[in-house]
Short mmCIF file of C-alpha atoms and ligand atoms in Angstrom, two decimals:
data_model
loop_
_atom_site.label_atom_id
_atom_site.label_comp_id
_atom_site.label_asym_id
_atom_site.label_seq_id
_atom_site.Cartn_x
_atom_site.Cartn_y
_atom_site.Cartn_z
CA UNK A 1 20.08 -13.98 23.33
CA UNK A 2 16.45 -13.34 24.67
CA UNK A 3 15.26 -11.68 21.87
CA UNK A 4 16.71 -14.30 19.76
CA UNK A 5 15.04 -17.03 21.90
CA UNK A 6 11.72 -15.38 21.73
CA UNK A 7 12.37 -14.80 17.46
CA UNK A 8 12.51 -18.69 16.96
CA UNK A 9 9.40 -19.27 19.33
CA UNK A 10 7.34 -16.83 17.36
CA UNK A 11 8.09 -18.09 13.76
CA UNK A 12 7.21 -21.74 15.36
CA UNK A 13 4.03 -20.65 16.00
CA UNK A 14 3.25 -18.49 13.08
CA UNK A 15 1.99 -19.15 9.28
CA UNK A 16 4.70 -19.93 6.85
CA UNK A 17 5.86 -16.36 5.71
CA UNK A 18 5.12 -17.49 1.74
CA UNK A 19 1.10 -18.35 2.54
CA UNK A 20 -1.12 -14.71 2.14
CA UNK A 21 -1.83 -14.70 6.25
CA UNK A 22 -5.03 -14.07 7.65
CA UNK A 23 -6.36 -14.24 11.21
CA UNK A 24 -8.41 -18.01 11.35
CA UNK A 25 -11.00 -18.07 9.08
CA UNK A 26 -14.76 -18.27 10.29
CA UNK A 27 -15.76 -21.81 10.01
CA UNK A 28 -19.50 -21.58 9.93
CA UNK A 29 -21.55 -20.11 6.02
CA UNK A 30 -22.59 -16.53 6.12
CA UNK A 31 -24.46 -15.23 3.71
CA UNK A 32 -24.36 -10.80 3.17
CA UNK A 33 -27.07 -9.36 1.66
CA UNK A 34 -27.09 -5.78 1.06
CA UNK A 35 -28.96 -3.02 -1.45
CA UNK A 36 -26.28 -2.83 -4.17
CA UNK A 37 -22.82 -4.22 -5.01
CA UNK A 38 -20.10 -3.29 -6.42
CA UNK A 39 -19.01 -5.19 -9.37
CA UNK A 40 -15.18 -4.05 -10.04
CA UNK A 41 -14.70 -6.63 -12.57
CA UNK A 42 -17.92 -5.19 -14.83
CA UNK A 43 -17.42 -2.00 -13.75
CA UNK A 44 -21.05 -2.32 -13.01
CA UNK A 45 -23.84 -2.61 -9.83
CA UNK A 46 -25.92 -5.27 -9.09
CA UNK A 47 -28.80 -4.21 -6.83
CA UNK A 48 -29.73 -6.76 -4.05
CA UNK A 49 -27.04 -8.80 -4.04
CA UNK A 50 -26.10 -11.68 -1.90
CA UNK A 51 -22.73 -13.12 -1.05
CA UNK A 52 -22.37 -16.33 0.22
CA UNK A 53 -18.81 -17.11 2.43
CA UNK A 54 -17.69 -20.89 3.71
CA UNK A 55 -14.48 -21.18 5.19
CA UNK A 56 -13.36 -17.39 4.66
CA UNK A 57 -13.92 -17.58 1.08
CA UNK A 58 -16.42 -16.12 -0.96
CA UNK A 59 -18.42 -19.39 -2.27
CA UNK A 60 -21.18 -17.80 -4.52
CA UNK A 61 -21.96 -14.16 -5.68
CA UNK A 62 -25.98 -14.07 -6.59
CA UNK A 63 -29.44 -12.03 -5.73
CA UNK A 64 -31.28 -11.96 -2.47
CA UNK A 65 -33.59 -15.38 -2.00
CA UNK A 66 -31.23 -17.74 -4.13
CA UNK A 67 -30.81 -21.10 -2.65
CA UNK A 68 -28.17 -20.56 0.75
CA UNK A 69 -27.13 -23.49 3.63
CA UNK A 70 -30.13 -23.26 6.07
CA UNK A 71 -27.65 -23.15 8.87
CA UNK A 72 -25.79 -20.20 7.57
CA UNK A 73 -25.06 -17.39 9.36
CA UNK A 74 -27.23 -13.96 7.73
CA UNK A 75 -26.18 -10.79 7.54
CA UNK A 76 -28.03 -8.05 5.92
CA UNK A 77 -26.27 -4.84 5.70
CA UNK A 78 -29.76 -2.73 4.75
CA UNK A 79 -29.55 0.12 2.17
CA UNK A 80 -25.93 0.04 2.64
CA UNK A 81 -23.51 -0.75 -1.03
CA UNK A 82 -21.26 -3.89 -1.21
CA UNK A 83 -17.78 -3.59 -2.15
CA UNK A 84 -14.37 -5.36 -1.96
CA UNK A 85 -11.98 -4.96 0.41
CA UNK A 86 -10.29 -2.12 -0.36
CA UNK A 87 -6.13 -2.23 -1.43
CA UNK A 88 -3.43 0.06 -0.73
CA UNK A 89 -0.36 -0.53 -2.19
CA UNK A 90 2.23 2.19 -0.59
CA UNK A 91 1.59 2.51 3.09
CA UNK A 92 4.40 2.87 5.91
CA UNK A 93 2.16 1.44 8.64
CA UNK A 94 5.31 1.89 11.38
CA UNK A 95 4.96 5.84 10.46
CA UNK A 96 3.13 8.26 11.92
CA UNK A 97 3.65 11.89 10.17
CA UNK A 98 3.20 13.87 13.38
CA UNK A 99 6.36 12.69 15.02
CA UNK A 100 8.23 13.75 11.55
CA UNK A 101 11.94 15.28 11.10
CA UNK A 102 14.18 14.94 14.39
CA UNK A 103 10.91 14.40 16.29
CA UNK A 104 11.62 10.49 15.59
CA UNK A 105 14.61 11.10 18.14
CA UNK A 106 12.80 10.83 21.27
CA UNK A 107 11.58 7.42 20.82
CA UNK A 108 13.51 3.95 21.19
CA UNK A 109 13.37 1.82 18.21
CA UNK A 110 10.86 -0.91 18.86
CA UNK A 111 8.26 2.17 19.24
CA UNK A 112 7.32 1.67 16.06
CA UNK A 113 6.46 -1.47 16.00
CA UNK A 114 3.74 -0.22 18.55
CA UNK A 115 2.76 2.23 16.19
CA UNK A 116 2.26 -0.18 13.71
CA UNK A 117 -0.01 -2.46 15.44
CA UNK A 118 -2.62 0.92 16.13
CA UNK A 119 -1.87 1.53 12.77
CA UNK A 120 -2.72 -1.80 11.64
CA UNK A 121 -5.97 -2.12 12.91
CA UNK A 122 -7.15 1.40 12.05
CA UNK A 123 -6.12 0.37 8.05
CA UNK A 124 -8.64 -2.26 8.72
CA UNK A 125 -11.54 -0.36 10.42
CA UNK A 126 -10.89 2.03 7.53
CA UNK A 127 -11.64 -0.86 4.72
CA UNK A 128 -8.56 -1.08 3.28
CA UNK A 129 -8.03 -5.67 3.86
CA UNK A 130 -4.95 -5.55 2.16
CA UNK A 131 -1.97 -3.72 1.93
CA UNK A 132 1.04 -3.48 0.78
CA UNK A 133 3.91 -2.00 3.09
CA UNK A 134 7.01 -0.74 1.15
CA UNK A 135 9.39 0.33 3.84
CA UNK A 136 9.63 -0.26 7.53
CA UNK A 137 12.86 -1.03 9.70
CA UNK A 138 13.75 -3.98 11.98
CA UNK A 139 11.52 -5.87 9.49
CA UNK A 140 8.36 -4.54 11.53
CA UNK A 141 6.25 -5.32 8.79
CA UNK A 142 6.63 -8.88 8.72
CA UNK A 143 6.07 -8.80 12.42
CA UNK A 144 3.08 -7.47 12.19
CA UNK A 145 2.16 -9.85 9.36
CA UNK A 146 2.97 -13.06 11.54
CA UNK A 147 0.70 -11.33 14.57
CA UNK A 148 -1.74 -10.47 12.43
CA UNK A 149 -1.75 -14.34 11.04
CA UNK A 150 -1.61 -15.72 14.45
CA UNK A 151 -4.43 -13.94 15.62
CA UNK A 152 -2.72 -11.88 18.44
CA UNK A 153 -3.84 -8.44 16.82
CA UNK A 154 -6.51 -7.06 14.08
CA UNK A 155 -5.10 -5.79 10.46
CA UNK A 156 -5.56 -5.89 7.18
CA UNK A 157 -3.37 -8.80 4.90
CA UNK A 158 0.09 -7.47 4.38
CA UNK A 159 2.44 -7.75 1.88
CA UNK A 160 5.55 -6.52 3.23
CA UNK A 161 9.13 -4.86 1.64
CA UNK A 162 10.82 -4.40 4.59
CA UNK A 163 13.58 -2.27 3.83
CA UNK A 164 13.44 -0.06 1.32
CA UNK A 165 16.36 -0.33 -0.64
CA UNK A 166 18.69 2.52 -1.82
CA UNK A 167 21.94 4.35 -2.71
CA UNK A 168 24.67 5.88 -0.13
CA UNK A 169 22.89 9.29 0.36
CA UNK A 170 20.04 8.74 -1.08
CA UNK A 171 16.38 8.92 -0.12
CA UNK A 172 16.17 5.73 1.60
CA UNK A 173 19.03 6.37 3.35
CA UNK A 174 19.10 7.85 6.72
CA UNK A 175 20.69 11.33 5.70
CA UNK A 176 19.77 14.00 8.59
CA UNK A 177 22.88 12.97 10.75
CA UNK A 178 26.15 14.24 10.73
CA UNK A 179 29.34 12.24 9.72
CA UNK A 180 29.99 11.20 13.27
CA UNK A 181 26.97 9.98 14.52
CA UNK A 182 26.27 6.66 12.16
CA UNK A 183 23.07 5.17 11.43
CA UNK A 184 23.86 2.31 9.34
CA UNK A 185 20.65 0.73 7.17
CA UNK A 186 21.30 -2.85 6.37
CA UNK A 187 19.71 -2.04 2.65
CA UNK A 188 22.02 0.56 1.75
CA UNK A 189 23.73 -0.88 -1.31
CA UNK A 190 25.98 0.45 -4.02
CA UNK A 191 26.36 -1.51 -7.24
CA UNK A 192 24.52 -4.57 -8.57
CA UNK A 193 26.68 -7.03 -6.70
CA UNK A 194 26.05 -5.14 -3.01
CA UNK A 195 21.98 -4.51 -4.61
CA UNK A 196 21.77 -8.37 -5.84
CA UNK A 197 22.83 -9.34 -1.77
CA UNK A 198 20.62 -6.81 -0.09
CA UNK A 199 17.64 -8.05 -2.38
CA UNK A 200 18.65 -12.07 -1.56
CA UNK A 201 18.65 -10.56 2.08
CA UNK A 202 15.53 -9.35 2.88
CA UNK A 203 13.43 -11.73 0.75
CA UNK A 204 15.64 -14.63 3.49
CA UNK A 205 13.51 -12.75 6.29
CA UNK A 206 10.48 -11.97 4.83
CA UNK A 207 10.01 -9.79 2.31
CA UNK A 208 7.59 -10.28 -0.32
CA UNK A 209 8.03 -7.61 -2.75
CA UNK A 210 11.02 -5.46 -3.21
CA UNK A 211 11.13 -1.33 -2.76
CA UNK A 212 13.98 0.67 -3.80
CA UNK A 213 14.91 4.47 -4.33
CA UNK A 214 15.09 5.45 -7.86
CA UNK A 215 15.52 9.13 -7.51
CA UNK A 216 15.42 11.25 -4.25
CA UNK A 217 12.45 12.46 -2.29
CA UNK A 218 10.12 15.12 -0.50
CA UNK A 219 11.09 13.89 3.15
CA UNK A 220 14.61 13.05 3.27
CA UNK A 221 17.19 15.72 3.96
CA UNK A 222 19.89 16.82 1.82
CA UNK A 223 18.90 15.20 -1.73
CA UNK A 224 17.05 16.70 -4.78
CA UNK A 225 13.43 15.33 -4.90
CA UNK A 226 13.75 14.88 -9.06
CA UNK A 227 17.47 13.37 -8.82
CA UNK A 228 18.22 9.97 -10.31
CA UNK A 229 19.78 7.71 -7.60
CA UNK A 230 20.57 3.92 -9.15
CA UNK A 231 22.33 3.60 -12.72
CA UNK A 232 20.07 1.64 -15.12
CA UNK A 233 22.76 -1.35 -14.59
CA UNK A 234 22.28 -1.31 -11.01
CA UNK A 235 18.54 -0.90 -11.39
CA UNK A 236 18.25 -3.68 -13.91
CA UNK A 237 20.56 -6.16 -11.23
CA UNK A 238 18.09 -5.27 -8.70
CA UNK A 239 15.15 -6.09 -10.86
CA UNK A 240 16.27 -9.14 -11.97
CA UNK A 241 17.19 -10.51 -8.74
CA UNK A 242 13.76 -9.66 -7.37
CA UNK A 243 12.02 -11.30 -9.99
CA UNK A 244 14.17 -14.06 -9.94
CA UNK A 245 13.27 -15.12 -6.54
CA UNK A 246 9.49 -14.66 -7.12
CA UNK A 247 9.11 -10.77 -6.13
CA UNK A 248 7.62 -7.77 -7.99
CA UNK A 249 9.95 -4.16 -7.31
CA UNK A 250 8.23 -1.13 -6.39
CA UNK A 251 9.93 1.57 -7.13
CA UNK A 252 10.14 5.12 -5.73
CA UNK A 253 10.46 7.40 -8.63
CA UNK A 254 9.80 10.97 -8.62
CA UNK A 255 12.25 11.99 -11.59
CA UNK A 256 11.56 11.92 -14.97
CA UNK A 257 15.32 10.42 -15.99
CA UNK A 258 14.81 7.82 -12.39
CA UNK A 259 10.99 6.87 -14.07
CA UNK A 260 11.88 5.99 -17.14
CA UNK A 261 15.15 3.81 -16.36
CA UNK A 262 13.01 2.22 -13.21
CA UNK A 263 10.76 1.28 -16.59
CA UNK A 264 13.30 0.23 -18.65
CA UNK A 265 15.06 -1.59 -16.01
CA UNK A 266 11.44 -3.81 -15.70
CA UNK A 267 9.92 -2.53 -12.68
CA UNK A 268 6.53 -3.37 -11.65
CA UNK A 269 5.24 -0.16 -10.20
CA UNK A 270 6.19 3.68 -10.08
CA UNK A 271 5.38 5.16 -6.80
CA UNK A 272 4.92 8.84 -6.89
CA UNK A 273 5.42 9.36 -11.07
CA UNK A 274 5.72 13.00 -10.06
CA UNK A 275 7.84 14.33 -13.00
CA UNK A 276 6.84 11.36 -16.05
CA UNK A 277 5.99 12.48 -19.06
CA UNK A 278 4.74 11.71 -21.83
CA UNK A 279 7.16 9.95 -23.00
CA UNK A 280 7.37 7.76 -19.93
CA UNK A 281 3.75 7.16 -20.46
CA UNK A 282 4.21 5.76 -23.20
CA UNK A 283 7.34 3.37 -21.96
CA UNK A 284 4.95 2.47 -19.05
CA UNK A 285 2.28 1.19 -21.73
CA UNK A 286 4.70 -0.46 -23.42
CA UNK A 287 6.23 -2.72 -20.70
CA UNK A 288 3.17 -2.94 -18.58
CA UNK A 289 4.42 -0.46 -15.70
CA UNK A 290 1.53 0.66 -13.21
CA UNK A 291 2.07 3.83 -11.46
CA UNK A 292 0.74 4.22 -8.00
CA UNK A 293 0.75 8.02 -7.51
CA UNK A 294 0.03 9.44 -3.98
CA UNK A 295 -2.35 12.61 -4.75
CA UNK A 296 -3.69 13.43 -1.54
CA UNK A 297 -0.70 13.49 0.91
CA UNK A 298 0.36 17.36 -0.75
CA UNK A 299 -2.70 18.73 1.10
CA UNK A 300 -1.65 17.25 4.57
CA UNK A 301 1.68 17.76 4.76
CA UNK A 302 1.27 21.29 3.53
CA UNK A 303 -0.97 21.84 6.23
CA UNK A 304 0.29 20.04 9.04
CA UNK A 305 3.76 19.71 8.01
CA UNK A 306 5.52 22.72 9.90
CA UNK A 307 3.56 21.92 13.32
CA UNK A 308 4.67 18.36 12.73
CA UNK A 309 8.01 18.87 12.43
CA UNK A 310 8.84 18.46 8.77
CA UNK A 311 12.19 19.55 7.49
CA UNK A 312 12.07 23.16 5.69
CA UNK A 313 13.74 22.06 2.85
CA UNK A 314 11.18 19.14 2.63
CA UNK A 315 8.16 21.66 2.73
CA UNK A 316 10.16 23.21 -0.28
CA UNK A 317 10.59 20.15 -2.40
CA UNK A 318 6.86 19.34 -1.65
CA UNK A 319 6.17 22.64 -3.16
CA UNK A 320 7.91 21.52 -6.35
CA UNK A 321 6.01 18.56 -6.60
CA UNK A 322 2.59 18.77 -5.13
CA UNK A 323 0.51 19.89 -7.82
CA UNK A 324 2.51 18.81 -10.66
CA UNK A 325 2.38 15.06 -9.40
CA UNK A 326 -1.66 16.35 -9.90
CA UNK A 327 -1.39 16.98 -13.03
CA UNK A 328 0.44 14.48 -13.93
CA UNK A 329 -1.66 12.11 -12.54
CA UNK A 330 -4.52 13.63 -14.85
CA UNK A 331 -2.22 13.05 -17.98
CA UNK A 332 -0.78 9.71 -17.13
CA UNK A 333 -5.00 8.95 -16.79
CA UNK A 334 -5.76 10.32 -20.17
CA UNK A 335 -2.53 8.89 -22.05
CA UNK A 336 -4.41 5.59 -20.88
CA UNK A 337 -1.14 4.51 -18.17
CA UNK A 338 -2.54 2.01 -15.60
CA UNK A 339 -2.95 3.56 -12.22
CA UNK A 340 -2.67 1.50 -9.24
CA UNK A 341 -4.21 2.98 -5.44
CA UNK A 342 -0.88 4.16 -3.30
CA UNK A 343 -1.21 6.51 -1.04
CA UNK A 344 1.40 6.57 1.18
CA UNK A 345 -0.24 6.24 4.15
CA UNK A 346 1.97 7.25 7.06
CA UNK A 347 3.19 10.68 5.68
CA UNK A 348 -0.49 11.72 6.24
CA UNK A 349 -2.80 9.67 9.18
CA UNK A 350 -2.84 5.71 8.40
CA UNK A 351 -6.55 5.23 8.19
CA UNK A 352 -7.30 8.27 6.65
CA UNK A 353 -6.35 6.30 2.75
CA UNK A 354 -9.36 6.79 1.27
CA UNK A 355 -9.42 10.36 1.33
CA UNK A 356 -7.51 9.69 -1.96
CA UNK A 357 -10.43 8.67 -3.78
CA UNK A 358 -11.68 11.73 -3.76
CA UNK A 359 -8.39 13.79 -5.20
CA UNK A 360 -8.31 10.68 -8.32
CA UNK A 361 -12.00 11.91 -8.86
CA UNK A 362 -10.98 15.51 -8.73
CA UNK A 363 -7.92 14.80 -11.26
CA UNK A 364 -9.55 12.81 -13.62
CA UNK A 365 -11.16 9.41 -13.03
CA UNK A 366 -14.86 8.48 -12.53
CA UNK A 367 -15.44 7.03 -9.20
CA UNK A 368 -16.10 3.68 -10.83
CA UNK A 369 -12.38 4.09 -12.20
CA UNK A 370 -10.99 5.28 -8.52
CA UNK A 371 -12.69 1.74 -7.26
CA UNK A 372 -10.81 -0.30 -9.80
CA UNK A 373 -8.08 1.40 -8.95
CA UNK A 374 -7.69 0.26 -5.22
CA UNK A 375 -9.43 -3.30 -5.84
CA UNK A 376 -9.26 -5.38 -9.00
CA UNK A 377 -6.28 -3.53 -10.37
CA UNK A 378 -4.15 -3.56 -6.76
CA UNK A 379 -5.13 -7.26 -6.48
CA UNK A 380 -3.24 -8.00 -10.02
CA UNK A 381 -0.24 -5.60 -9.14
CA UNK A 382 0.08 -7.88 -5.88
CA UNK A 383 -0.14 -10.88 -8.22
CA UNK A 384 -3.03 -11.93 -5.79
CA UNK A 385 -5.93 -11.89 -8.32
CA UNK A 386 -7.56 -15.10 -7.70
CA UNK A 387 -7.48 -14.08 -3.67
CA UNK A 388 -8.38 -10.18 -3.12
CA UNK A 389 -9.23 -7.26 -5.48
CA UNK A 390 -13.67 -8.29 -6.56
CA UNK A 391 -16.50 -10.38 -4.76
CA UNK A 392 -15.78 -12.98 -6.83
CA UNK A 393 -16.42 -17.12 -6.07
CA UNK A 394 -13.45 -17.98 -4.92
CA UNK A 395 -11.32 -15.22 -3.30
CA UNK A 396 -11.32 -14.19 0.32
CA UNK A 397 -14.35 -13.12 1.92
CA UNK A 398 -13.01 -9.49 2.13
CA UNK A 399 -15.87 -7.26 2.11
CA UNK A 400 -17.00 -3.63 3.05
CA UNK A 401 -20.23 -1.81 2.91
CA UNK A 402 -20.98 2.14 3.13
CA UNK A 403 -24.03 4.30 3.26
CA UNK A 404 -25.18 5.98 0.15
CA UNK A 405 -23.65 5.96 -3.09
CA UNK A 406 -19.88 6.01 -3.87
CA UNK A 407 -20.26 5.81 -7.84
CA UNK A 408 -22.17 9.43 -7.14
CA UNK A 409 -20.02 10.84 -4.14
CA UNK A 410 -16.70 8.48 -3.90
CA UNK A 411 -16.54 10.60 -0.54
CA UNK A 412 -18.48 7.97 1.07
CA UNK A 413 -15.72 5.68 1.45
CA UNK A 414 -14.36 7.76 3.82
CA UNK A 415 -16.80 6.35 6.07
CA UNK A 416 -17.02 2.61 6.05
CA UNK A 417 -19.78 0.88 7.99
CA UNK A 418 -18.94 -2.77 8.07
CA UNK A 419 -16.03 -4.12 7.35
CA UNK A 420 -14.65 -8.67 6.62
CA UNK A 421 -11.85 -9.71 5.95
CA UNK A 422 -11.51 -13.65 5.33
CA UNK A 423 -15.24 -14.33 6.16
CA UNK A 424 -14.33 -12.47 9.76
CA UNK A 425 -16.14 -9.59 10.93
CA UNK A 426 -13.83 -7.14 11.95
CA UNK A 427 -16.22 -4.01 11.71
CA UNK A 428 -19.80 -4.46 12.52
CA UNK A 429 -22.43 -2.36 10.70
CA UNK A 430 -25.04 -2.18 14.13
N1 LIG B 501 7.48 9.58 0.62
C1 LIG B 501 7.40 10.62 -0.35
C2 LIG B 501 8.69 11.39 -0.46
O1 LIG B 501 9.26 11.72 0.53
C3 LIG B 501 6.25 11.53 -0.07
C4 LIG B 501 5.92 12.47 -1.16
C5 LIG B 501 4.70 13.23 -0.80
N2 LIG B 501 4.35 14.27 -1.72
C6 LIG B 501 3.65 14.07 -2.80
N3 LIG B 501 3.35 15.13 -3.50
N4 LIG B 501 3.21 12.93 -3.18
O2 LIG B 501 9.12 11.69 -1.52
#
């Protein structure tokens, strides 16, 4: 009854759940000048840029000396390089890998909720403004959405799944219990008619896109990582139901036979790809599927994985798919597939994301391509490209700046100096 109380109280206060939330914008002009910027949208770099922001939105994009509000506020961020906000668009930011396996025991459920609001704010500090969180439980992610809005704690713009969706068994069901101990997950579903419910469900309290379990995974125990797990009928119900009520499905995928019915079956994004081929390449070209594949996680959870607790058989599986998601990656990048930035943030450290950059460049892209990548392509997958994604006139003041040159060492966004988001500083650079 209290916590019920205490539910209806908060929603009162917070920003309707449909608006993109931010923390208050800052009322007062700034203007950022800096020694280069990134321009995602030309793939190009403008040297002494400055970006004028009124009201938490980006109000002109010029040079250095052109005509600003005398009473703005300056900001000059040196020799440091301009870019956007950076975009994830597969993190679990109520995760934390190093409680992993039956670790996750010791805790009592609304733990994670705390873990997400660290988590949050070291996304943020990190660069990455906006994210997209596709999985959490007790709808934690829309929590943390609404605080964030309300201005009760820092973090980047979310756009949250809440559950992730998925067959009896499967990988987004809770499997490492045995048949007396139950763990029900309210978005287990069998069947279009039980998927079509779950889907209406969770958009009714708050989800904004719509994650499901195509085939099984690394981390869950008992399934096989390249398994299909929904028919194509029950994939195509879910898909339409999703997009019938205004959201895009992300799909877990790391099958080839689960990939290319996901496609088939109208899915926005793959997440993983690990097994596609070229044949699913081509299906994803031809019905405008982006693939968000995770390369850096293999390292970490190699490494770290046994100390953290990590099922065996999970530390197998990843040793199915580690480097072949690599090279995969590479392929899917020369077959000319669009490639969105996931990374899966919360199997390895949330706010260590953009050590991915540096495994795209490795596998394939230019930096300039790695960029795109996790800015003006994320910002389209969200369906959010007039707000985030490119310093543009007329999306959110979401900015960050590094030291030295990421188009020559994308390693540099590994450490970001300053850091908007909405025209607020959240990150100073001195
Ligand atoms: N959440 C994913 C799963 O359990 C993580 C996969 C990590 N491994 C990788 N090579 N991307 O399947």
């Amino acid at each position: 009854m209290r916590r019920f109380a205490a539910c209806t109280l908060g929603l009162a206060l917070a920003a309707p759940l449909s608006v993109f939330a931010q923390s208050a914008p800052a009322p007062q002009t700034l203007v950022v000048t800096a020694a280069h910027l990134i321009d995602v949208l030309k793939g190009t770099v403008v040297d002494d840029p400055q970006v004028v922001i009124t009201e938490g939105r980006i109000a002109s994009v010029g040079l250095k000396g052109d005509a600003a509000p005398a009473d703005a506020k300056r900001i000059d961020l040196g020799n440091r390089t301009l870019l956007p906000g950076l975009i994830d668009l597969h993190v679990h930011l109520t995760s934390d890998p190093t409680i992993s396996g039956y670790r996750g025991l010791e805790f009592t459920d609304n733990f994670w909720t705390i873990v997400g609001v660290a988590n949050a704010k070291k996304t943020l500090q990190a660069g990455f403004t906006t994210v997209r969180n596709v999985g959490s439980a007790n709808y934690d992610d829309v929590a943390l959405k609404q605080a964030i809005g309300a201005g009760y704690i820092s973090g980047p713009r979310i756009v949250p799944a809440t559950y992730a969706i998925g067959a009896t068994g499967g990988h987004c069901d809770t499997t490492e219990f045995p048949p007396s101990v139950s763990a029900p997950s309210p978005a287990v579903a069998n069947g279009p008619e039980e998927i079509r419910k779950v889907v209406r469900t969770l958009r009714k309290y708050g989800a904004e896109v719509i994650k499901f379990c195509g085939t099984g995974g690394v981390l869950s125990k008992t399934d096989s990582v390249g398994a299909q797990q929904y028919s194509l009928e029950e994939m195509q119900a879910l898909v339409e139901a999703a997009h019938m009520l205004d959201m895009k499905v992300a799909v877990h995928a790391h099958g080839k036979a689960g990939i290319d019915a996901a496609i088939r079956a109208g899915a926005d994004t793959i997440e993983h790809a690990s097994l596609a081929d070229a044949e699913s390449f081509k299906l994803a070209k031809q019905h405008g599927t982006v693939f968000d594949m995770d390369i850096y996680n293999d390292d970490y959870i190699l490494a770290e994985g046994a100390r953290n607790g990590v099922f065996a058989e999970s530390l197998e599986k990843e040793r199915q798919v580690g480097l072949k998601q690599r090279q995969t990656f590479q392929a899917a990048h020369a077959a000319g597939v669009t490639l969105g930035f996931g990374s899966d943030g919360g199997v390895y450290p949330n706010g260590d994301n953009a050590r991915q950059f540096a495994k795209m460049v490795e596998w394939g892209m230019r930096p300039m391509e790695a960029i795109q990548a996790a800015t003006v392509t994320a910002g389209k997958v969200l369906g959010k490209e007039h707000d985030v994604g490119a310093i543009e006139a007329g999306r959110y003041g979401d900015l960050i700046a590094v030291s030295g040159d990421p188009l020559a060492d994308v390693t540099v966004l590994q450490t970001v100096d300053f850091v908007m988001k909405g025209g607020v500083v959240e990150k100073s650079a001195d």
